[in-house]
PDB file of N, CA, C and O and ligand atoms in Angstrom:
ATOM      1  N   MET A   1      74.046  68.286  74.134  1.00 61.00           N
ATOM      2  CA  MET A   1      75.035  68.989  74.971  1.00 61.00           C
ATOM      3  C   MET A   1      74.989  70.486  74.683  1.00 61.00           C
ATOM      4  O   MET A   1      74.869  70.921  73.546  1.00 61.00           O
ATOM      5  N   THR A   2      75.107  71.253  75.724  1.00 66.00           N
ATOM      6  CA  THR A   2      75.158  72.705  75.546  1.00 66.00           C
ATOM      7  C   THR A   2      76.545  73.206  75.929  1.00 66.00           C
ATOM      8  O   THR A   2      77.221  72.605  76.759  1.00 66.00           O
ATOM      9  N   ALA A   3      76.942  74.279  75.317  1.00 66.00           N
ATOM     10  CA  ALA A   3      78.257  74.834  75.616  1.00 66.00           C
ATOM     11  C   ALA A   3      78.257  75.400  77.034  1.00 66.00           C
ATOM     12  O   ALA A   3      77.235  75.909  77.503  1.00 66.00           O
ATOM     13  N   PRO A   4      79.380  75.281  77.718  1.00 64.00           N
ATOM     14  CA  PRO A   4      79.449  75.869  79.068  1.00 64.00           C
ATOM     15  C   PRO A   4      79.267  77.375  79.026  1.00 64.00           C
ATOM     16  O   PRO A   4      79.802  78.045  78.133  1.00 64.00           O
ATOM     17  N   ARG A   5      78.491  77.899  79.957  1.00 61.00           N
ATOM     18  CA  ARG A   5      78.249  79.344  79.995  1.00 61.00           C
ATOM     19  C   ARG A   5      79.104  79.969  81.090  1.00 61.00           C
ATOM     20  O   ARG A   5      79.348  79.322  82.110  1.00 61.00           O
ATOM     21  N   PRO A   6      79.519  81.185  80.872  1.00 55.00           N
ATOM     22  CA  PRO A   6      80.279  81.844  81.951  1.00 55.00           C
ATOM     23  C   PRO A   6      79.399  82.022  83.184  1.00 55.00           C
ATOM     24  O   PRO A   6      78.187  82.228  83.065  1.00 55.00           O
ATOM     25  N   SER A   7      79.991  81.904  84.334  1.00 55.00           N
ATOM     26  CA  SER A   7      79.214  82.061  85.561  1.00 55.00           C
ATOM     27  C   SER A   7      78.724  83.491  85.687  1.00 55.00           C
ATOM     28  O   SER A   7      79.303  84.418  85.136  1.00 55.00           O
ATOM     29  N   SER A   8      77.627  83.662  86.402  1.00 54.00           N
ATOM     30  CA  SER A   8      77.083  85.004  86.582  1.00 54.00           C
ATOM     31  C   SER A   8      78.077  85.884  87.330  1.00 54.00           C
ATOM     32  O   SER A   8      78.117  87.095  87.148  1.00 54.00           O
ATOM     33  N   LEU A   9      78.919  85.273  88.167  1.00 53.00           N
ATOM     34  CA  LEU A   9      79.912  86.043  88.920  1.00 53.00           C
ATOM     35  C   LEU A   9      80.912  86.682  87.954  1.00 53.00           C
ATOM     36  O   LEU A   9      81.256  87.848  88.073  1.00 53.00           O
ATOM     37  N   ALA A  10      81.367  85.916  86.968  1.00 52.00           N
ATOM     38  CA  ALA A  10      82.336  86.442  86.005  1.00 52.00           C
ATOM     39  C   ALA A  10      81.711  87.565  85.191  1.00 52.00           C
ATOM     40  O   ALA A  10      82.364  88.547  84.877  1.00 52.00           O
ATOM     41  N   VAL A  11      80.450  87.426  84.844  1.00 50.00           N
ATOM     42  CA  VAL A  11      79.771  88.460  84.064  1.00 50.00           C
ATOM     43  C   VAL A  11      79.692  89.753  84.877  1.00 50.00           C
ATOM     44  O   VAL A  11      79.961  90.839  84.398  1.00 50.00           O
ATOM     45  N   ALA A  12      79.346  89.627  86.165  1.00 53.00           N
ATOM     46  CA  ALA A  12      79.228  90.808  87.016  1.00 53.00           C
ATOM     47  C   ALA A  12      80.575  91.490  87.176  1.00 53.00           C
ATOM     48  O   ALA A  12      80.646  92.713  87.217  1.00 53.00           O
ATOM     49  N   ALA A  13      81.638  90.708  87.250  1.00 54.00           N
ATOM     50  CA  ALA A  13      82.962  91.281  87.477  1.00 54.00           C
ATOM     51  C   ALA A  13      83.420  92.103  86.279  1.00 54.00           C
ATOM     52  O   ALA A  13      84.213  93.016  86.416  1.00 54.00           O
ATOM     53  N   THR A  14      82.924  91.770  85.083  1.00 61.00           N
ATOM     54  CA  THR A  14      83.359  92.486  83.890  1.00 61.00           C
ATOM     55  C   THR A  14      82.309  93.484  83.435  1.00 61.00           C
ATOM     56  O   THR A  14      82.448  94.091  82.392  1.00 61.00           O
ATOM     57  N   ALA A  15      81.233  93.667  84.201  1.00 78.00           N
ATOM     58  CA  ALA A  15      80.168  94.575  83.797  1.00 78.00           C
ATOM     59  C   ALA A  15      80.695  95.998  83.646  1.00 78.00           C
ATOM     60  O   ALA A  15      80.388  96.681  82.688  1.00 78.00           O
ATOM     61  N   HIS A  16      81.472  96.452  84.614  1.00 92.00           N
ATOM     62  CA  HIS A  16      82.106  97.764  84.495  1.00 92.00           C
ATOM     63  C   HIS A  16      83.331  97.818  85.393  1.00 92.00           C
ATOM     64  O   HIS A  16      83.482  97.000  86.299  1.00 92.00           O
ATOM     65  N   GLU A  17      84.195  98.745  85.081  1.00 93.00           N
ATOM     66  CA  GLU A  17      85.378  98.922  85.919  1.00 93.00           C
ATOM     67  C   GLU A  17      85.013  99.877  87.041  1.00 93.00           C
ATOM     68  O   GLU A  17      84.551 100.985  86.789  1.00 93.00           O
ATOM     69  N   HIS A  18      85.163  99.431  88.281  1.00 95.00           N
ATOM     70  CA  HIS A  18      84.760 100.256  89.417  1.00 95.00           C
ATOM     71  C   HIS A  18      85.541 101.572  89.433  1.00 95.00           C
ATOM     72  O   HIS A  18      86.737 101.601  89.152  1.00 95.00           O
ATOM     73  N   ALA A  19      84.843 102.631  89.732  1.00 95.00           N
ATOM     74  CA  ALA A  19      85.465 103.946  89.884  1.00 95.00           C
ATOM     75  C   ALA A  19      85.467 104.280  91.365  1.00 95.00           C
ATOM     76  O   ALA A  19      84.476 104.777  91.902  1.00 95.00           O
ATOM     77  N   TRP A  20      86.557 103.985  92.038  1.00 96.00           N
ATOM     78  CA  TRP A  20      86.602 104.097  93.499  1.00 96.00           C
ATOM     79  C   TRP A  20      86.741 105.545  93.932  1.00 96.00           C
ATOM     80  O   TRP A  20      87.566 106.285  93.432  1.00 96.00           O
ATOM     81  N   ARG A  21      85.910 105.930  94.902  1.00 96.00           N
ATOM     82  CA  ARG A  21      85.971 107.264  95.491  1.00 96.00           C
ATOM     83  C   ARG A  21      86.173 107.098  96.988  1.00 96.00           C
ATOM     84  O   ARG A  21      85.489 106.314  97.633  1.00 96.00           O
ATOM     85  N   THR A  22      87.135 107.838  97.518  1.00 96.00           N
ATOM     86  CA  THR A  22      87.440 107.720  98.943  1.00 96.00           C
ATOM     87  C   THR A  22      86.342 108.387  99.761  1.00 96.00           C
ATOM     88  O   THR A  22      86.034 109.563  99.561  1.00 96.00           O
ATOM     89  N   GLU A  23      85.748 107.637 100.680  1.00 97.00           N
ATOM     90  CA  GLU A  23      84.716 108.197 101.556  1.00 97.00           C
ATOM     91  C   GLU A  23      85.312 108.657 102.870  1.00 97.00           C
ATOM     92  O   GLU A  23      84.874 109.648 103.437  1.00 97.00           O
ATOM     93  N   SER A  24      86.273 107.930 103.387  1.00 97.00           N
ATOM     94  CA  SER A  24      86.950 108.355 104.613  1.00 97.00           C
ATOM     95  C   SER A  24      88.279 107.627 104.692  1.00 97.00           C
ATOM     96  O   SER A  24      88.512 106.654 103.982  1.00 97.00           O
ATOM     97  N   MET A  25      89.158 108.136 105.546  1.00 96.00           N
ATOM     98  CA  MET A  25      90.466 107.505 105.706  1.00 96.00           C
ATOM     99  C   MET A  25      91.001 107.813 107.085  1.00 96.00           C
ATOM    100  O   MET A  25      90.565 108.765 107.741  1.00 96.00           O
ATOM    101  N   HIS A  26      91.913 106.980 107.525  1.00 94.00           N
ATOM    102  CA  HIS A  26      92.625 107.280 108.760  1.00 94.00           C
ATOM    103  C   HIS A  26      93.991 106.619 108.727  1.00 94.00           C
ATOM    104  O   HIS A  26      94.222 105.662 108.003  1.00 94.00           O
ATOM    105  N   LEU A  27      94.893 107.191 109.501  1.00 92.00           N
ATOM    106  CA  LEU A  27      96.260 106.705 109.518  1.00 92.00           C
ATOM    107  C   LEU A  27      96.417 105.611 110.562  1.00 92.00           C
ATOM    108  O   LEU A  27      95.873 105.704 111.661  1.00 92.00           O
ATOM    109  N   THR A  28      97.144 104.579 110.197  1.00 90.00           N
ATOM    110  CA  THR A  28      97.500 103.523 111.134  1.00 90.00           C
ATOM    111  C   THR A  28      98.994 103.283 111.024  1.00 90.00           C
ATOM    112  O   THR A  28      99.659 103.857 110.148  1.00 90.00           O
ATOM    113  N   SER A  29      99.523 102.434 111.890  1.00 87.00           N
ATOM    114  CA  SER A  29     100.948 102.111 111.830  1.00 87.00           C
ATOM    115  C   SER A  29     101.271 101.335 110.550  1.00 87.00           C
ATOM    116  O   SER A  29     102.412 101.271 110.135  1.00 87.00           O
ATOM    117  N   GLU A  30     100.248 100.745 109.948  1.00 86.00           N
ATOM    118  CA  GLU A  30     100.447  99.967 108.727  1.00 86.00           C
ATOM    119  C   GLU A  30     100.408 100.843 107.487  1.00 86.00           C
ATOM    120  O   GLU A  30     100.756 100.386 106.401  1.00 86.00           O
ATOM    121  N   GLY A  31      99.961 102.084 107.646  1.00 89.00           N
ATOM    122  CA  GLY A  31      99.819 102.974 106.504  1.00 89.00           C
ATOM    123  C   GLY A  31      98.488 103.690 106.602  1.00 89.00           C
ATOM    124  O   GLY A  31      97.869 103.766 107.661  1.00 89.00           O
ATOM    125  N   ARG A  32      98.028 104.214 105.453  1.00 93.00           N
ATOM    126  CA  ARG A  32      96.772 104.947 105.432  1.00 93.00           C
ATOM    127  C   ARG A  32      95.658 104.024 104.948  1.00 93.00           C
ATOM    128  O   ARG A  32      95.714 103.519 103.828  1.00 93.00           O
ATOM    129  N   VAL A  33      94.663 103.805 105.795  1.00 95.00           N
ATOM    130  CA  VAL A  33      93.521 102.973 105.434  1.00 95.00           C
ATOM    131  C   VAL A  33      92.458 103.867 104.831  1.00 95.00           C
ATOM    132  O   VAL A  33      92.071 104.880 105.417  1.00 95.00           O
ATOM    133  N   ARG A  34      92.005 103.509 103.640  1.00 96.00           N
ATOM    134  CA  ARG A  34      90.986 104.307 102.959  1.00 96.00           C
ATOM    135  C   ARG A  34      89.746 103.447 102.725  1.00 96.00           C
ATOM    136  O   ARG A  34      89.842 102.316 102.248  1.00 96.00           O
ATOM    137  N   TYR A  35      88.590 104.010 103.042  1.00 97.00           N
ATOM    138  CA  TYR A  35      87.316 103.342 102.785  1.00 97.00           C
ATOM    139  C   TYR A  35      86.762 103.935 101.498  1.00 97.00           C
ATOM    140  O   TYR A  35      86.462 105.129 101.439  1.00 97.00           O
ATOM    141  N   VAL A  36      86.699 103.105 100.462  1.00 97.00           N
ATOM    142  CA  VAL A  36      86.321 103.607  99.145  1.00 97.00           C
ATOM    143  C   VAL A  36      85.004 102.981  98.706  1.00 97.00           C
ATOM    144  O   VAL A  36      84.617 101.899  99.161  1.00 97.00           O
ATOM    145  N   ARG A  37      84.318 103.680  97.817  1.00 97.00           N
ATOM    146  CA  ARG A  37      83.045 103.215  97.295  1.00 97.00           C
ATOM    147  C   ARG A  37      82.998 103.539  95.809  1.00 97.00           C
ATOM    148  O   ARG A  37      83.425 104.602  95.385  1.00 97.00           O
ATOM    149  N   CYS A  38      82.457 102.599  95.037  1.00 96.00           N
ATOM    150  CA  CYS A  38      82.355 102.802  93.600  1.00 96.00           C
ATOM    151  C   CYS A  38      81.261 103.822  93.308  1.00 96.00           C
ATOM    152  O   CYS A  38      80.176 103.757  93.888  1.00 96.00           O
ATOM    153  N   THR A  39      81.568 104.786  92.404  1.00 95.00           N
ATOM    154  CA  THR A  39      80.572 105.798  92.055  1.00 95.00           C
ATOM    155  C   THR A  39      79.544 105.242  91.081  1.00 95.00           C
ATOM    156  O   THR A  39      78.498 105.844  90.876  1.00 95.00           O
ATOM    157  N   GLY A  40      79.827 104.089  90.477  1.00 93.00           N
ATOM    158  CA  GLY A  40      78.924 103.534  89.480  1.00 93.00           C
ATOM    159  C   GLY A  40      78.000 102.454  90.018  1.00 93.00           C
ATOM    160  O   GLY A  40      77.014 102.091  89.390  1.00 93.00           O
ATOM    161  N   CYS A  41      78.326 101.907  91.194  1.00 94.00           N
ATOM    162  CA  CYS A  41      77.482 100.896  91.812  1.00 94.00           C
ATOM    163  C   CYS A  41      77.696 100.991  93.318  1.00 94.00           C
ATOM    164  O   CYS A  41      78.374 101.888  93.799  1.00 94.00           O
ATOM    165  N   ALA A  42      77.142 100.092  94.066  1.00 89.00           N
ATOM    166  CA  ALA A  42      77.177 100.191  95.529  1.00 89.00           C
ATOM    167  C   ALA A  42      78.366  99.448  96.127  1.00 89.00           C
ATOM    168  O   ALA A  42      78.438  99.290  97.342  1.00 89.00           O
ATOM    169  N   ALA A  43      79.303  99.013  95.269  1.00 95.00           N
ATOM    170  CA  ALA A  43      80.431  98.234  95.780  1.00 95.00           C
ATOM    171  C   ALA A  43      81.298  99.074  96.698  1.00 95.00           C
ATOM    172  O   ALA A  43      81.481 100.275  96.490  1.00 95.00           O
ATOM    173  N   ARG A  44      81.814  98.429  97.736  1.00 96.00           N
ATOM    174  CA  ARG A  44      82.714  99.089  98.683  1.00 96.00           C
ATOM    175  C   ARG A  44      83.987  98.277  98.790  1.00 96.00           C
ATOM    176  O   ARG A  44      84.003  97.079  98.519  1.00 96.00           O
ATOM    177  N   ARG A  45      85.042  98.937  99.235  1.00 97.00           N
ATOM    178  CA  ARG A  45      86.318  98.263  99.412  1.00 97.00           C
ATOM    179  C   ARG A  45      87.130  99.059 100.428  1.00 97.00           C
ATOM    180  O   ARG A  45      86.905 100.250 100.621  1.00 97.00           O
ATOM    181  N   ILE A  46      88.030  98.379 101.087  1.00 96.00           N
ATOM    182  CA  ILE A  46      88.948  99.051 101.998  1.00 96.00           C
ATOM    183  C   ILE A  46      90.348  98.893 101.424  1.00 96.00           C
ATOM    184  O   ILE A  46      90.794  97.781 101.163  1.00 96.00           O
ATOM    185  N   ASP A  47      91.007 100.023 101.186  1.00 96.00           N
ATOM    186  CA  ASP A  47      92.349 100.025 100.622  1.00 96.00           C
ATOM    187  C   ASP A  47      93.357 100.406 101.694  1.00 96.00           C
ATOM    188  O   ASP A  47      93.038 101.136 102.627  1.00 96.00           O
ATOM    189  N   LEU A  48      94.572  99.932 101.505  1.00 95.00           N
ATOM    190  CA  LEU A  48      95.659 100.312 102.395  1.00 95.00           C
ATOM    191  C   LEU A  48      96.776 100.912 101.560  1.00 95.00           C
ATOM    192  O   LEU A  48      97.303 100.260 100.652  1.00 95.00           O
ATOM    193  N   ASP A  49      97.101 102.169 101.835  1.00 92.00           N
ATOM    194  CA  ASP A  49      98.251 102.807 101.199  1.00 92.00           C
ATOM    195  C   ASP A  49      99.440 102.596 102.122  1.00 92.00           C
ATOM    196  O   ASP A  49      99.468 103.105 103.235  1.00 92.00           O
ATOM    197  N   ALA A  50     100.410 101.845 101.634  1.00 86.00           N
ATOM    198  CA  ALA A  50     101.582 101.569 102.453  1.00 86.00           C
ATOM    199  C   ALA A  50     102.322 102.867 102.752  1.00 86.00           C
ATOM    200  O   ALA A  50     102.332 103.777 101.926  1.00 86.00           O
ATOM    201  N   PRO A  51     102.921 102.963 103.930  1.00 82.00           N
ATOM    202  CA  PRO A  51     103.664 104.185 104.250  1.00 82.00           C
ATOM    203  C   PRO A  51     104.833 104.373 103.291  1.00 82.00           C
ATOM    204  O   PRO A  51     105.422 103.406 102.815  1.00 82.00           O
ATOM    205  N   VAL A  52     105.127 105.636 103.019  1.00 77.00           N
ATOM    206  CA  VAL A  52     106.243 105.949 102.113  1.00 77.00           C
ATOM    207  C   VAL A  52     107.549 105.632 102.827  1.00 77.00           C
ATOM    208  O   VAL A  52     107.787 106.102 103.935  1.00 77.00           O
ATOM    209  N   THR A  53     108.374 104.819 102.186  1.00 81.00           N
ATOM    210  CA  THR A  53     109.627 104.425 102.825  1.00 81.00           C
ATOM    211  C   THR A  53     110.828 105.107 102.184  1.00 81.00           C
ATOM    212  O   THR A  53     111.898 105.132 102.766  1.00 81.00           O
ATOM    213  N   ALA A  54     110.641 105.663 100.979  1.00 84.00           N
ATOM    214  CA  ALA A  54     111.753 106.330 100.305  1.00 84.00           C
ATOM    215  C   ALA A  54     111.972 107.709 100.924  1.00 84.00           C
ATOM    216  O   ALA A  54     111.009 108.376 101.286  1.00 84.00           O
ATOM    217  N   PRO A  55     113.214 108.131 101.058  1.00 88.00           N
ATOM    218  CA  PRO A  55     113.466 109.471 101.582  1.00 88.00           C
ATOM    219  C   PRO A  55     113.017 110.525 100.579  1.00 88.00           C
ATOM    220  O   PRO A  55     112.947 110.258  99.382  1.00 88.00           O
ATOM    221  N   PRO A  56     112.701 111.731 101.043  1.00 86.00           N
ATOM    222  CA  PRO A  56     112.262 112.783 100.135  1.00 86.00           C
ATOM    223  C   PRO A  56     113.377 113.172  99.172  1.00 86.00           C
ATOM    224  O   PRO A  56     114.556 113.110  99.504  1.00 86.00           O
ATOM    225  N   THR A  57     112.957 113.559  97.951  1.00 90.00           N
ATOM    226  CA  THR A  57     113.920 114.004  96.946  1.00 90.00           C
ATOM    227  C   THR A  57     113.955 115.522  96.924  1.00 90.00           C
ATOM    228  O   THR A  57     112.910 116.155  96.745  1.00 90.00           O
ATOM    229  N   PRO A  58     115.133 116.149  97.114  1.00 92.00           N
ATOM    230  CA  PRO A  58     115.185 117.610  97.078  1.00 92.00           C
ATOM    231  C   PRO A  58     114.891 118.142  95.685  1.00 92.00           C
ATOM    232  O   PRO A  58     115.375 117.597  94.691  1.00 92.00           O
ATOM    233  N   LEU A  59     114.067 119.187  95.603  1.00 93.00           N
ATOM    234  CA  LEU A  59     113.744 119.807  94.325  1.00 93.00           C
ATOM    235  C   LEU A  59     114.763 120.884  93.961  1.00 93.00           C
ATOM    236  O   LEU A  59     114.928 121.221  92.806  1.00 93.00           O
ATOM    237  N   THR A  60     115.423 121.436  94.961  1.00 94.00           N
ATOM    238  CA  THR A  60     116.404 122.503  94.729  1.00 94.00           C
ATOM    239  C   THR A  60     117.693 122.152  95.455  1.00 94.00           C
ATOM    240  O   THR A  60     117.722 121.253  96.298  1.00 94.00           O
ATOM    241  N   ARG A  61     118.735 122.886  95.135  1.00 94.00           N
ATOM    242  CA  ARG A  61     119.955 122.765  95.935  1.00 94.00           C
ATOM    243  C   ARG A  61     119.694 123.402  97.287  1.00 94.00           C
ATOM    244  O   ARG A  61     118.712 124.129  97.450  1.00 94.00           O
ATOM    245  N   THR A  62     120.554 123.151  98.212  1.00 91.00           N
ATOM    246  CA  THR A  62     120.401 123.750  99.532  1.00 91.00           C
ATOM    247  C   THR A  62     120.535 125.264  99.433  1.00 91.00           C
ATOM    248  O   THR A  62     121.485 125.771  98.826  1.00 91.00           O
ATOM    249  N   LEU A  63     119.560 125.982  99.953  1.00 86.00           N
ATOM    250  CA  LEU A  63     119.552 127.442  99.888  1.00 86.00           C
ATOM    251  C   LEU A  63     120.080 128.017 101.185  1.00 86.00           C
ATOM    252  O   LEU A  63     119.789 127.506 102.259  1.00 86.00           O
ATOM    253  N   GLY A  64     120.848 129.094 101.072  1.00 86.00           N
ATOM    254  CA  GLY A  64     121.329 129.786 102.259  1.00 86.00           C
ATOM    255  C   GLY A  64     122.617 129.195 102.793  1.00 86.00           C
ATOM    256  O   GLY A  64     123.145 128.198 102.340  1.00 86.00           O
TER     257      GLY A  64
HETATM  258 ZN1  LIG B 101      81.280  99.595  90.472  1.00 72.58          ZN
END
């Protein structure tokens, strides 16, 4: 009997932590869609930044 070996998929997933760089983006009603690519390998991903729902926070008191 041989010990179970980790699958090649698991090994690839832990090879390195992807460093995502935004290649392009556009706004949709769902938020901002970003097309990202890893700078360390050829992996690509599409991210969605949800629209900001919190109201803006004032940095100063009202002037004038
Ligand atoms: Zn990568």
